[in-house]
GROMACS .gro file of C-alpha atoms in nm:
model
  493
    1UNK     CA    1   0.503   2.266   0.330
    2UNK     CA    2   0.540   2.001   0.066
    3UNK     CA    3   0.729   1.681   0.137
    4UNK     CA    4   1.014   1.799  -0.086
    5UNK     CA    5   1.044   2.127   0.106
    6UNK     CA    6   1.038   1.952   0.442
    7UNK     CA    7   1.304   1.703   0.335
    8UNK     CA    8   1.528   1.976   0.197
    9UNK     CA    9   1.484   2.188   0.509
   10UNK     CA   10   1.568   1.895   0.735
   11UNK     CA   11   1.872   1.782   0.534
   12UNK     CA   12   2.019   2.130   0.486
   13UNK     CA   13   1.946   2.224   0.849
   14UNK     CA   14   2.121   1.916   0.991
   15UNK     CA   15   2.417   1.949   0.753
   16UNK     CA   16   2.450   2.319   0.837
   17UNK     CA   17   2.450   2.239   1.207
   18UNK     CA   18   2.717   1.973   1.157
   19UNK     CA   19   2.932   2.210   0.950
   20UNK     CA   20   2.902   2.485   1.213
   21UNK     CA   21   3.004   2.242   1.486
   22UNK     CA   22   3.298   2.121   1.275
   23UNK     CA   23   3.403   2.482   1.205
   24UNK     CA   24   3.389   2.575   1.574
   25UNK     CA   25   3.586   2.266   1.678
   26UNK     CA   26   3.842   2.316   1.400
   27UNK     CA   27   3.896   2.685   1.473
   28UNK     CA   28   3.918   2.621   1.848
   29UNK     CA   29   4.168   2.339   1.800
   30UNK     CA   30   4.377   2.537   1.551
   31UNK     CA   31   4.366   2.848   1.772
   32UNK     CA   32   4.481   2.649   2.074
   33UNK     CA   33   4.763   2.492   1.871
   34UNK     CA   34   4.882   2.827   1.739
   35UNK     CA   35   4.861   2.981   2.084
   36UNK     CA   36   5.068   2.696   2.224
   37UNK     CA   37   5.329   2.733   1.950
   38UNK     CA   38   5.343   3.110   2.005
   39UNK     CA   39   5.383   3.056   2.379
   40UNK     CA   40   5.670   2.810   2.320
   41UNK     CA   41   5.853   3.062   2.102
   42UNK     CA   42   5.788   3.335   2.354
   43UNK     CA   43   5.926   3.126   2.641
   44UNK     CA   44   6.245   3.076   2.442
   45UNK     CA   45   6.287   3.449   2.383
   46UNK     CA   46   6.205   3.521   2.749
   47UNK     CA   47   6.470   3.275   2.866
   48UNK     CA   48   6.735   3.435   2.641
   49UNK     CA   49   6.651   3.784   2.767
   50UNK     CA   50   6.657   3.668   3.130
   51UNK     CA   51   7.004   3.517   3.077
   52UNK     CA   52   7.122   3.841   2.923
   53UNK     CA   53   6.992   4.047   3.214
   54UNK     CA   54   7.138   3.817   3.476
   55UNK     CA   55   7.493   3.890   3.352
   56UNK     CA   56   7.493   4.247   3.483
   57UNK     CA   57   7.392   4.420   3.804
   58UNK     CA   58   7.030   4.529   3.840
   59UNK     CA   59   7.111   4.900   3.798
   60UNK     CA   60   7.270   4.835   3.455
   61UNK     CA   61   6.993   4.601   3.334
   62UNK     CA   62   6.783   4.871   3.172
   63UNK     CA   63   6.568   4.844   2.857
   64UNK     CA   64   6.844   5.007   2.652
   65UNK     CA   65   7.090   4.737   2.764
   66UNK     CA   66   6.844   4.468   2.671
   67UNK     CA   67   6.777   4.615   2.325
   68UNK     CA   68   7.148   4.645   2.255
   69UNK     CA   69   7.225   4.292   2.373
   70UNK     CA   70   6.947   4.109   2.187
   71UNK     CA   71   6.862   4.037   1.829
   72UNK     CA   72   6.497   4.142   1.819
   73UNK     CA   73   6.246   3.964   1.593
   74UNK     CA   74   5.968   4.148   1.413
   75UNK     CA   75   5.690   4.250   1.648
   76UNK     CA   76   5.864   4.154   1.972
   77UNK     CA   77   5.779   4.342   2.292
   78UNK     CA   78   6.047   4.386   2.559
   79UNK     CA   79   6.013   4.537   2.906
   80UNK     CA   80   6.225   4.529   3.221
   81UNK     CA   81   6.150   4.639   3.573
   82UNK     CA   82   6.372   4.665   3.881
   83UNK     CA   83   6.401   4.884   4.184
   84UNK     CA   84   6.750   5.001   4.084
   85UNK     CA   85   6.715   5.044   3.707
   86UNK     CA   86   6.349   5.147   3.690
   87UNK     CA   87   6.082   5.034   3.443
   88UNK     CA   88   6.081   5.065   3.066
   89UNK     CA   89   5.973   4.885   2.752
   90UNK     CA   90   5.985   4.897   2.375
   91UNK     CA   91   5.811   4.734   2.079
   92UNK     CA   92   5.962   4.652   1.743
   93UNK     CA   93   5.657   4.678   1.513
   94UNK     CA   94   5.592   4.398   1.267
   95UNK     CA   95   5.575   4.535   0.914
   96UNK     CA   96   5.417   4.247   0.721
   97UNK     CA   97   5.657   3.998   0.874
   98UNK     CA   98   5.963   4.221   0.838
   99UNK     CA   99   6.157   4.389   1.119
  100UNK     CA  100   6.145   4.765   1.077
  101UNK     CA  101   6.460   4.809   1.288
  102UNK     CA  102   6.299   5.101   1.471
  103UNK     CA  103   6.163   5.050   1.818
  104UNK     CA  104   5.875   5.233   1.976
  105UNK     CA  105   5.874   5.309   2.346
  106UNK     CA  106   5.589   5.177   2.555
  107UNK     CA  107   5.401   5.438   2.746
  108UNK     CA  108   5.335   5.413   3.115
  109UNK     CA  109   4.971   5.334   3.030
  110UNK     CA  110   5.087   5.043   2.818
  111UNK     CA  111   5.313   4.919   3.096
  112UNK     CA  112   5.035   4.952   3.352
  113UNK     CA  113   4.799   4.758   3.124
  114UNK     CA  114   5.059   4.480   3.087
  115UNK     CA  115   5.111   4.468   3.463
  116UNK     CA  116   4.734   4.453   3.523
  117UNK     CA  117   4.690   4.175   3.264
  118UNK     CA  118   4.963   3.965   3.421
  119UNK     CA  119   4.829   4.021   3.773
  120UNK     CA  120   5.088   3.792   3.927
  121UNK     CA  121   5.059   3.525   3.657
  122UNK     CA  122   5.343   3.402   3.437
  123UNK     CA  123   5.163   3.476   3.106
  124UNK     CA  124   4.864   3.672   2.983
  125UNK     CA  125   4.700   3.820   2.676
  126UNK     CA  126   4.687   4.198   2.658
  127UNK     CA  127   4.559   4.441   2.398
  128UNK     CA  128   4.758   4.763   2.349
  129UNK     CA  129   4.591   5.054   2.179
  130UNK     CA  130   4.871   5.125   1.931
  131UNK     CA  131   5.003   4.774   1.878
  132UNK     CA  132   4.711   4.530   1.900
  133UNK     CA  133   4.684   4.203   2.088
  134UNK     CA  134   4.999   4.052   2.246
  135UNK     CA  135   5.080   3.737   2.436
  136UNK     CA  136   5.320   3.835   2.716
  137UNK     CA  137   5.517   3.632   2.968
  138UNK     CA  138   5.713   3.752   3.271
  139UNK     CA  139   6.031   3.596   3.406
  140UNK     CA  140   6.246   3.707   3.701
  141UNK     CA  141   6.624   3.700   3.656
  142UNK     CA  142   6.855   3.588   3.939
  143UNK     CA  143   6.954   3.953   4.003
  144UNK     CA  144   6.591   4.041   4.081
  145UNK     CA  145   6.507   4.208   3.747
  146UNK     CA  146   6.165   4.122   3.603
  147UNK     CA  147   6.179   4.064   3.230
  148UNK     CA  148   5.861   4.083   3.019
  149UNK     CA  149   5.861   3.959   2.661
  150UNK     CA  150   5.572   3.946   2.422
  151UNK     CA  151   5.481   3.846   2.066
  152UNK     CA  152   5.186   3.975   1.864
  153UNK     CA  153   4.882   3.756   1.817
  154UNK     CA  154   4.805   3.921   1.485
  155UNK     CA  155   4.926   3.622   1.285
  156UNK     CA  156   4.710   3.385   1.485
  157UNK     CA  157   4.409   3.608   1.440
  158UNK     CA  158   4.477   3.643   1.070
  159UNK     CA  159   4.510   3.267   1.027
  160UNK     CA  160   4.190   3.204   1.222
  161UNK     CA  161   4.008   3.471   1.022
  162UNK     CA  162   4.133   3.318   0.698
  163UNK     CA  163   4.031   2.970   0.818
  164UNK     CA  164   3.684   3.087   0.917
  165UNK     CA  165   3.645   3.269   0.587
  166UNK     CA  166   3.744   2.960   0.393
  167UNK     CA  167   3.513   2.744   0.606
  168UNK     CA  168   3.226   2.990   0.560
  169UNK     CA  169   3.273   3.008   0.183
  170UNK     CA  170   3.314   2.632   0.156
  171UNK     CA  171   3.008   2.582   0.375
  172UNK     CA  172   2.795   2.819   0.170
  173UNK     CA  173   2.912   2.661  -0.155
  174UNK     CA  174   2.864   2.313  -0.016
  175UNK     CA  175   2.517   2.396   0.109
  176UNK     CA  176   2.420   2.539  -0.228
  177UNK     CA  177   2.551   2.228  -0.401
  178UNK     CA  178   2.381   2.011  -0.139
  179UNK     CA  179   2.052   2.196  -0.189
  180UNK     CA  180   2.067   2.147  -0.566
  181UNK     CA  181   2.167   1.783  -0.535
  182UNK     CA  182   1.903   1.716  -0.270
  183UNK     CA  183   1.634   1.892  -0.473
  184UNK     CA  184   1.719   1.690  -0.784
  185UNK     CA  185   1.744   1.365  -0.590
  186UNK     CA  186   1.417   1.420  -0.406
  187UNK     CA  187   1.242   1.533  -0.722
  188UNK     CA  188   1.358   1.224  -0.908
  189UNK     CA  189   1.280   1.005  -0.606
  190UNK     CA  190   0.928   1.147  -0.571
  191UNK     CA  191   0.853   1.126  -0.942
  192UNK     CA  192   0.670   0.793  -0.896
  193UNK     CA  193   0.445   0.959  -0.637
  194UNK     CA  194   0.361   1.235  -0.883
  195UNK     CA  195   0.286   0.968  -1.142
  196UNK     CA  196   0.061   0.797  -0.887
  197UNK     CA  197  -0.117   1.126  -0.812
  198UNK     CA  198  -0.162   1.201  -1.182
  199UNK     CA  199  -0.299   0.854  -1.250
  200UNK     CA  200  -0.534   0.873  -0.951
  201UNK     CA  201  -0.658   1.214  -1.070
  202UNK     CA  202  -0.729   1.084  -1.419
  203UNK     CA  203  -0.914   0.785  -1.277
  204UNK     CA  204  -1.112   1.009  -1.040
  205UNK     CA  205  -1.227   1.219  -1.336
  206UNK     CA  206  -1.374   0.915  -1.511
  207UNK     CA  207  -1.748   0.846  -1.473
  208UNK     CA  208  -1.757   0.520  -1.279
  209UNK     CA  209  -2.111   0.525  -1.145
  210UNK     CA  210  -2.299   0.386  -1.445
  211UNK     CA  211  -2.269   0.198  -1.768
  212UNK     CA  212  -1.991  -0.026  -1.883
  213UNK     CA  213  -1.669   0.115  -1.738
  214UNK     CA  214  -1.314   0.005  -1.799
  215UNK     CA  215  -1.022   0.167  -1.619
  216UNK     CA  216  -0.728   0.171  -1.858
  217UNK     CA  217  -0.519   0.426  -1.668
  218UNK     CA  218  -0.215   0.277  -1.496
  219UNK     CA  219   0.104   0.410  -1.339
  220UNK     CA  220   0.384   0.365  -1.598
  221UNK     CA  221   0.595   0.056  -1.540
  222UNK     CA  222   0.906   0.273  -1.506
  223UNK     CA  223   0.745   0.448  -1.207
  224UNK     CA  224   0.601   0.131  -1.047
  225UNK     CA  225   0.912  -0.064  -0.953
  226UNK     CA  226   0.818  -0.262  -0.639
  227UNK     CA  227   1.187  -0.279  -0.539
  228UNK     CA  228   1.174   0.088  -0.433
  229UNK     CA  229   0.954   0.243  -0.167
  230UNK     CA  230   0.793   0.502  -0.393
  231UNK     CA  231   0.772   0.256  -0.681
  232UNK     CA  232   0.589   0.015  -0.450
  233UNK     CA  233   0.315   0.277  -0.411
  234UNK     CA  234   0.270   0.286  -0.789
  235UNK     CA  235   0.269  -0.093  -0.812
  236UNK     CA  236   0.012  -0.110  -0.532
  237UNK     CA  237  -0.208   0.146  -0.709
  238UNK     CA  238  -0.189  -0.056  -1.030
  239UNK     CA  239  -0.295  -0.366  -0.838
  240UNK     CA  240  -0.579  -0.171  -0.680
  241UNK     CA  241  -0.692  -0.040  -1.020
  242UNK     CA  242  -0.685  -0.395  -1.157
  243UNK     CA  243  -0.911  -0.507  -0.871
  244UNK     CA  244  -1.140  -0.207  -0.915
  245UNK     CA  245  -1.158  -0.269  -1.290
  246UNK     CA  246  -1.245  -0.633  -1.227
  247UNK     CA  247  -1.507  -0.528  -0.971
  248UNK     CA  248  -1.659  -0.277  -1.212
  249UNK     CA  249  -1.674  -0.542  -1.482
  250UNK     CA  250  -1.838  -0.779  -1.234
  251UNK     CA  251  -2.081  -0.506  -1.133
  252UNK     CA  252  -2.174  -0.443  -1.495
  253UNK     CA  253  -2.212  -0.816  -1.549
  254UNK     CA  254  -2.437  -0.841  -1.243
  255UNK     CA  255  -2.643  -0.547  -1.363
  256UNK     CA  256  -2.687  -0.708  -1.701
  257UNK     CA  257  -2.774  -1.037  -1.532
  258UNK     CA  258  -3.024  -0.858  -1.309
  259UNK     CA  259  -3.185  -0.690  -1.609
  260UNK     CA  260  -3.199  -1.027  -1.780
  261UNK     CA  261  -3.340  -1.178  -1.461
  262UNK     CA  262  -3.614  -0.915  -1.439
  263UNK     CA  263  -3.694  -0.955  -1.808
  264UNK     CA  264  -3.706  -1.334  -1.781
  265UNK     CA  265  -3.911  -1.327  -1.462
  266UNK     CA  266  -4.148  -1.076  -1.619
  267UNK     CA  267  -4.184  -1.296  -1.925
  268UNK     CA  268  -4.242  -1.608  -1.718
  269UNK     CA  269  -4.504  -1.435  -1.507
  270UNK     CA  270  -4.664  -1.247  -1.795
  271UNK     CA  271  -4.756  -1.564  -1.985
  272UNK     CA  272  -4.963  -1.727  -1.707
  273UNK     CA  273  -5.109  -1.391  -1.608
  274UNK     CA  274  -5.217  -1.329  -1.968
  275UNK     CA  275  -5.368  -1.677  -1.983
  276UNK     CA  276  -5.553  -1.624  -1.656
  277UNK     CA  277  -5.687  -1.292  -1.775
  278UNK     CA  278  -5.794  -1.434  -2.111
  279UNK     CA  279  -5.972  -1.735  -1.970
  280UNK     CA  280  -6.136  -1.520  -1.703
  281UNK     CA  281  -6.274  -1.286  -1.969
  282UNK     CA  282  -6.386  -1.586  -2.175
  283UNK     CA  283  -6.567  -1.737  -1.877
  284UNK     CA  284  -6.744  -1.410  -1.798
  285UNK     CA  285  -6.847  -1.366  -2.160
  286UNK     CA  286  -6.983  -1.724  -2.173
  287UNK     CA  287  -7.184  -1.670  -1.856
  288UNK     CA  288  -7.333  -1.350  -1.994
  289UNK     CA  289  -7.404  -1.462  -2.349
  290UNK     CA  290  -7.472  -1.831  -2.311
  291UNK     CA  291  -7.672  -2.030  -2.068
  292UNK     CA  292  -7.725  -2.381  -1.964
  293UNK     CA  293  -7.486  -2.664  -2.009
  294UNK     CA  294  -7.278  -2.488  -2.282
  295UNK     CA  295  -7.186  -2.205  -2.046
  296UNK     CA  296  -7.102  -2.448  -1.766
  297UNK     CA  297  -6.882  -2.657  -1.997
  298UNK     CA  298  -6.695  -2.352  -2.132
  299UNK     CA  299  -6.650  -2.208  -1.784
  300UNK     CA  300  -6.521  -2.538  -1.651
  301UNK     CA  301  -6.259  -2.557  -1.925
  302UNK     CA  302  -6.149  -2.198  -1.859
  303UNK     CA  303  -6.123  -2.258  -1.487
  304UNK     CA  304  -5.909  -2.565  -1.550
  305UNK     CA  305  -5.674  -2.359  -1.766
  306UNK     CA  306  -5.671  -2.082  -1.504
  307UNK     CA  307  -5.583  -2.339  -1.239
  308UNK     CA  308  -5.299  -2.480  -1.454
  309UNK     CA  309  -5.153  -2.136  -1.518
  310UNK     CA  310  -5.189  -2.049  -1.151
  311UNK     CA  311  -4.997  -2.361  -1.056
  312UNK     CA  312  -4.728  -2.273  -1.310
  313UNK     CA  313  -4.699  -1.921  -1.171
  314UNK     CA  314  -4.703  -2.051  -0.812
  315UNK     CA  315  -4.421  -2.292  -0.894
  316UNK     CA  316  -4.213  -2.011  -1.043
  317UNK     CA  317  -4.271  -1.782  -0.743
  318UNK     CA  318  -4.189  -2.064  -0.503
  319UNK     CA  319  -3.864  -2.132  -0.689
  320UNK     CA  320  -3.768  -1.766  -0.666
  321UNK     CA  321  -3.859  -1.760  -0.296
  322UNK     CA  322  -3.654  -2.076  -0.240
  323UNK     CA  323  -3.350  -1.915  -0.404
  324UNK     CA  324  -3.390  -1.604  -0.192
  325UNK     CA  325  -3.408  -1.811   0.127
  326UNK     CA  326  -3.112  -2.025   0.027
  327UNK     CA  327  -2.912  -1.707  -0.036
  328UNK     CA  328  -2.989  -1.607   0.323
  329UNK     CA  329  -2.874  -1.946   0.457
  330UNK     CA  330  -3.228  -2.053   0.543
  331UNK     CA  331  -3.471  -2.322   0.426
  332UNK     CA  332  -3.248  -2.626   0.500
  333UNK     CA  333  -3.357  -2.880   0.764
  334UNK     CA  334  -3.062  -3.107   0.841
  335UNK     CA  335  -3.084  -3.470   0.920
  336UNK     CA  336  -2.941  -3.802   0.801
  337UNK     CA  337  -2.984  -3.860   0.429
  338UNK     CA  338  -2.928  -4.193   0.252
  339UNK     CA  339  -2.789  -4.059  -0.074
  340UNK     CA  340  -2.801  -4.405  -0.238
  341UNK     CA  341  -3.172  -4.451  -0.166
  342UNK     CA  342  -3.240  -4.094  -0.272
  343UNK     CA  343  -3.068  -4.157  -0.609
  344UNK     CA  344  -3.274  -4.471  -0.668
  345UNK     CA  345  -3.597  -4.284  -0.597
  346UNK     CA  346  -3.494  -3.993  -0.817
  347UNK     CA  347  -3.417  -4.220  -1.111
  348UNK     CA  348  -3.745  -4.407  -1.063
  349UNK     CA  349  -3.934  -4.077  -1.076
  350UNK     CA  350  -3.749  -3.958  -1.386
  351UNK     CA  351  -3.773  -4.277  -1.595
  352UNK     CA  352  -4.147  -4.250  -1.679
  353UNK     CA  353  -4.106  -3.889  -1.797
  354UNK     CA  354  -3.873  -3.994  -2.080
  355UNK     CA  355  -3.930  -4.353  -2.177
  356UNK     CA  356  -3.735  -4.295  -2.500
  357UNK     CA  357  -3.411  -4.243  -2.301
  358UNK     CA  358  -3.189  -4.516  -2.156
  359UNK     CA  359  -3.162  -4.479  -1.779
  360UNK     CA  360  -2.883  -4.634  -1.572
  361UNK     CA  361  -2.771  -4.614  -1.211
  362UNK     CA  362  -2.440  -4.697  -1.048
  363UNK     CA  363  -2.446  -4.718  -0.668
  364UNK     CA  364  -2.250  -4.913  -0.406
  365UNK     CA  365  -2.410  -5.190  -0.205
  366UNK     CA  366  -2.345  -5.005   0.118
  367UNK     CA  367  -2.557  -4.692   0.168
  368UNK     CA  368  -2.383  -4.355   0.161
  369UNK     CA  369  -2.526  -4.142   0.441
  370UNK     CA  370  -2.469  -3.767   0.470
  371UNK     CA  371  -2.593  -3.491   0.700
  372UNK     CA  372  -2.829  -3.272   0.503
  373UNK     CA  373  -3.183  -3.187   0.397
  374UNK     CA  374  -3.341  -3.495   0.234
  375UNK     CA  375  -3.612  -3.299   0.052
  376UNK     CA  376  -3.373  -3.046  -0.097
  377UNK     CA  377  -3.119  -3.311  -0.196
  378UNK     CA  378  -3.400  -3.498  -0.373
  379UNK     CA  379  -3.472  -3.172  -0.556
  380UNK     CA  380  -3.105  -3.153  -0.666
  381UNK     CA  381  -3.121  -3.505  -0.812
  382UNK     CA  382  -3.454  -3.434  -0.981
  383UNK     CA  383  -3.332  -3.107  -1.133
  384UNK     CA  384  -3.013  -3.263  -1.271
  385UNK     CA  385  -3.200  -3.557  -1.422
  386UNK     CA  386  -3.464  -3.326  -1.566
  387UNK     CA  387  -3.192  -3.108  -1.716
  388UNK     CA  388  -3.027  -3.410  -1.880
  389UNK     CA  389  -3.361  -3.539  -2.009
  390UNK     CA  390  -3.477  -3.202  -2.147
  391UNK     CA  391  -3.162  -3.114  -2.340
  392UNK     CA  392  -3.083  -3.452  -2.498
  393UNK     CA  393  -3.255  -3.627  -2.788
  394UNK     CA  394  -3.437  -3.960  -2.772
  395UNK     CA  395  -3.211  -4.261  -2.735
  396UNK     CA  396  -2.961  -4.081  -2.513
  397UNK     CA  397  -2.816  -4.279  -2.223
  398UNK     CA  398  -2.834  -4.104  -1.886
  399UNK     CA  399  -2.633  -4.252  -1.599
  400UNK     CA  400  -2.676  -4.155  -1.235
  401UNK     CA  401  -2.388  -4.266  -1.010
  402UNK     CA  402  -2.324  -4.233  -0.638
  403UNK     CA  403  -1.987  -4.294  -0.471
  404UNK     CA  404  -1.773  -4.193  -0.176
  405UNK     CA  405  -1.434  -4.029  -0.225
  406UNK     CA  406  -1.252  -3.958   0.101
  407UNK     CA  407  -1.473  -3.747   0.325
  408UNK     CA  408  -1.706  -3.651   0.041
  409UNK     CA  409  -2.012  -3.806  -0.115
  410UNK     CA  410  -2.004  -3.770  -0.493
  411UNK     CA  411  -2.311  -3.775  -0.716
  412UNK     CA  412  -2.270  -3.767  -1.095
  413UNK     CA  413  -2.522  -3.734  -1.377
  414UNK     CA  414  -2.369  -3.833  -1.710
  415UNK     CA  415  -2.519  -3.836  -2.058
  416UNK     CA  416  -2.386  -3.906  -2.406
  417UNK     CA  417  -2.589  -3.634  -2.571
  418UNK     CA  418  -2.470  -3.348  -2.795
  419UNK     CA  419  -2.306  -3.158  -2.508
  420UNK     CA  420  -2.339  -2.802  -2.384
  421UNK     CA  421  -2.284  -2.501  -2.604
  422UNK     CA  422  -1.954  -2.336  -2.489
  423UNK     CA  423  -2.123  -1.997  -2.522
  424UNK     CA  424  -2.361  -2.070  -2.232
  425UNK     CA  425  -2.138  -2.296  -2.020
  426UNK     CA  426  -2.010  -2.009  -1.801
  427UNK     CA  427  -2.366  -1.894  -1.730
  428UNK     CA  428  -2.511  -2.242  -1.685
  429UNK     CA  429  -2.584  -2.205  -1.313
  430UNK     CA  430  -2.713  -1.847  -1.341
  431UNK     CA  431  -3.078  -1.781  -1.277
  432UNK     CA  432  -3.303  -1.806  -1.584
  433UNK     CA  433  -3.007  -1.940  -1.782
  434UNK     CA  434  -3.106  -2.172  -2.064
  435UNK     CA  435  -2.915  -2.405  -2.290
  436UNK     CA  436  -3.183  -2.331  -2.549
  437UNK     CA  437  -3.223  -1.964  -2.636
  438UNK     CA  438  -3.591  -2.015  -2.707
  439UNK     CA  439  -3.844  -1.989  -2.428
  440UNK     CA  440  -4.036  -2.298  -2.522
  441UNK     CA  441  -4.161  -2.487  -2.222
  442UNK     CA  442  -4.066  -2.816  -2.383
  443UNK     CA  443  -3.698  -2.730  -2.424
  444UNK     CA  444  -3.623  -2.443  -2.193
  445UNK     CA  445  -3.819  -2.443  -1.870
  446UNK     CA  446  -3.784  -2.145  -1.641
  447UNK     CA  447  -3.405  -2.167  -1.624
  448UNK     CA  448  -3.404  -2.194  -1.244
  449UNK     CA  449  -3.339  -2.567  -1.201
  450UNK     CA  450  -2.959  -2.561  -1.208
  451UNK     CA  451  -2.947  -2.235  -1.008
  452UNK     CA  452  -3.157  -2.401  -0.735
  453UNK     CA  453  -2.940  -2.715  -0.744
  454UNK     CA  454  -2.625  -2.505  -0.706
  455UNK     CA  455  -2.771  -2.305  -0.415
  456UNK     CA  456  -2.880  -2.621  -0.232
  457UNK     CA  457  -2.544  -2.792  -0.281
  458UNK     CA  458  -2.354  -2.487  -0.158
  459UNK     CA  459  -2.594  -2.466   0.138
  460UNK     CA  460  -2.470  -2.815   0.231
  461UNK     CA  461  -2.107  -2.697   0.214
  462UNK     CA  462  -2.045  -2.868  -0.119
  463UNK     CA  463  -1.996  -2.760  -0.480
  464UNK     CA  464  -2.123  -2.855  -0.822
  465UNK     CA  465  -1.924  -2.859  -1.147
  466UNK     CA  466  -1.984  -2.954  -1.508
  467UNK     CA  467  -1.762  -3.087  -1.783
  468UNK     CA  468  -1.895  -3.123  -2.133
  469UNK     CA  469  -1.796  -3.215  -2.483
  470UNK     CA  470  -2.001  -3.380  -2.758
  471UNK     CA  471  -2.098  -3.728  -2.639
  472UNK     CA  472  -1.974  -3.677  -2.283
  473UNK     CA  473  -2.144  -3.438  -2.039
  474UNK     CA  474  -2.112  -3.487  -1.663
  475UNK     CA  475  -2.255  -3.287  -1.373
  476UNK     CA  476  -2.061  -3.362  -1.052
  477UNK     CA  477  -2.190  -3.283  -0.704
  478UNK     CA  478  -1.954  -3.314  -0.406
  479UNK     CA  479  -2.092  -3.285  -0.052
  480UNK     CA  480  -1.907  -3.340   0.279
  481UNK     CA  481  -2.018  -3.653   0.464
  482UNK     CA  482  -2.011  -3.464   0.795
  483UNK     CA  483  -2.011  -3.087   0.744
  484UNK     CA  484  -1.818  -2.901   1.014
  485UNK     CA  485  -2.091  -2.643   1.074
  486UNK     CA  486  -2.429  -2.732   0.923
  487UNK     CA  487  -2.644  -2.446   0.818
  488UNK     CA  488  -2.900  -2.324   1.066
  489UNK     CA  489  -3.220  -2.530   1.067
  490UNK     CA  490  -3.528  -2.350   0.943
  491UNK     CA  491  -3.863  -2.526   0.970
  492UNK     CA  492  -4.073  -2.230   0.862
  493UNK     CA  493  -4.271  -2.275   0.545
   0.00000   0.00000   0.00000
């Protein structure tokens, strides 16, 4: 069964049970009250008849004497019994609450049934074939005459029947109204869930496994009110769809980056491979067609070019292998590193490569020592300085500074060059990312330097950031002085 059906069944079932219990208790209480009132009236009549009978001797106190000396009410039953006057009884039938004035004599069978019902008790309920159900009481007069009076229970039965009929009709009507109200309430209350199901179905029917995907389906705001339980489901689904949409966009971005990575890596490897192949063919042709010193000279030149291209390709492959190992948390050998001395050495190595730049260093007199991999940290400094040198014109001032801020060592590389293009700033630390869209070796490099620097810094538990505007570009590296959990040492080559 659906949730709506189960809720309706439960609500209507419990309400029906409560109404039945209320009806039973009400009818029982009312019936007992009416019976008690009828018994009180009957005791009054019985007392009057007993007084009347006690005025005369037992042989005169017959049923005829009683009828003549009383003022019967509609439906009353009278019977007397004594050893001297005998036994007899009459009933004055109730004609819709009116006294007919004509009595009907009780048969011996009726009298025997009354006597059996009483059975020595003061009152009893008896059903007579011709007159219906009666409440009868017996009282003994001082002269020894037993007086039996009774009143019909028809009115009580009619009132109880009317009450039960009214309760039944009211219950049925109430249950119908309750069912309609409950159905409408539940339907309105579950509308957000249907909206959630519809939205989820539409999203499930979208192709999400390939290509650029954007999930625009959302649960309507009117059905996603987090203040209600069902609305909270819609709001949660919307949040989930936002996360999924962001993840899909990130996946597409990663796929595009991977395609770019493969294309860039292929290009970087294709160039040296083409050179190696060309110079190899040239060397073979020279050996076949020429002889002597000319062939040796040409072959020597080709082998030198093959060696240079091989070194270039080896460097690229080693950089890619280094990134892969850093991604796995390997390749770092921790020890004490004097960051101040490392900065001085890095600047000394970079200065001869760009004599047309102005090089400066700012370092404290006291050494700043961290726990890390000295070789890899030297590579970070070298890559940052090389990046600043490559992408700035002659005459640019490049400043390398080292300082300590709290529990962190801070290394900054600042230049007053033209700045970084905002279009590539977000992808600056991506692999094969270039500030120059060309692939010239003089201006672009392989595009792995900053990616390697970022991976090494993060491997030391730090982070690297960049801020740039024309005339003011700063790369900032922050590394904990004493990392809580240094990366696992790996001494493998």
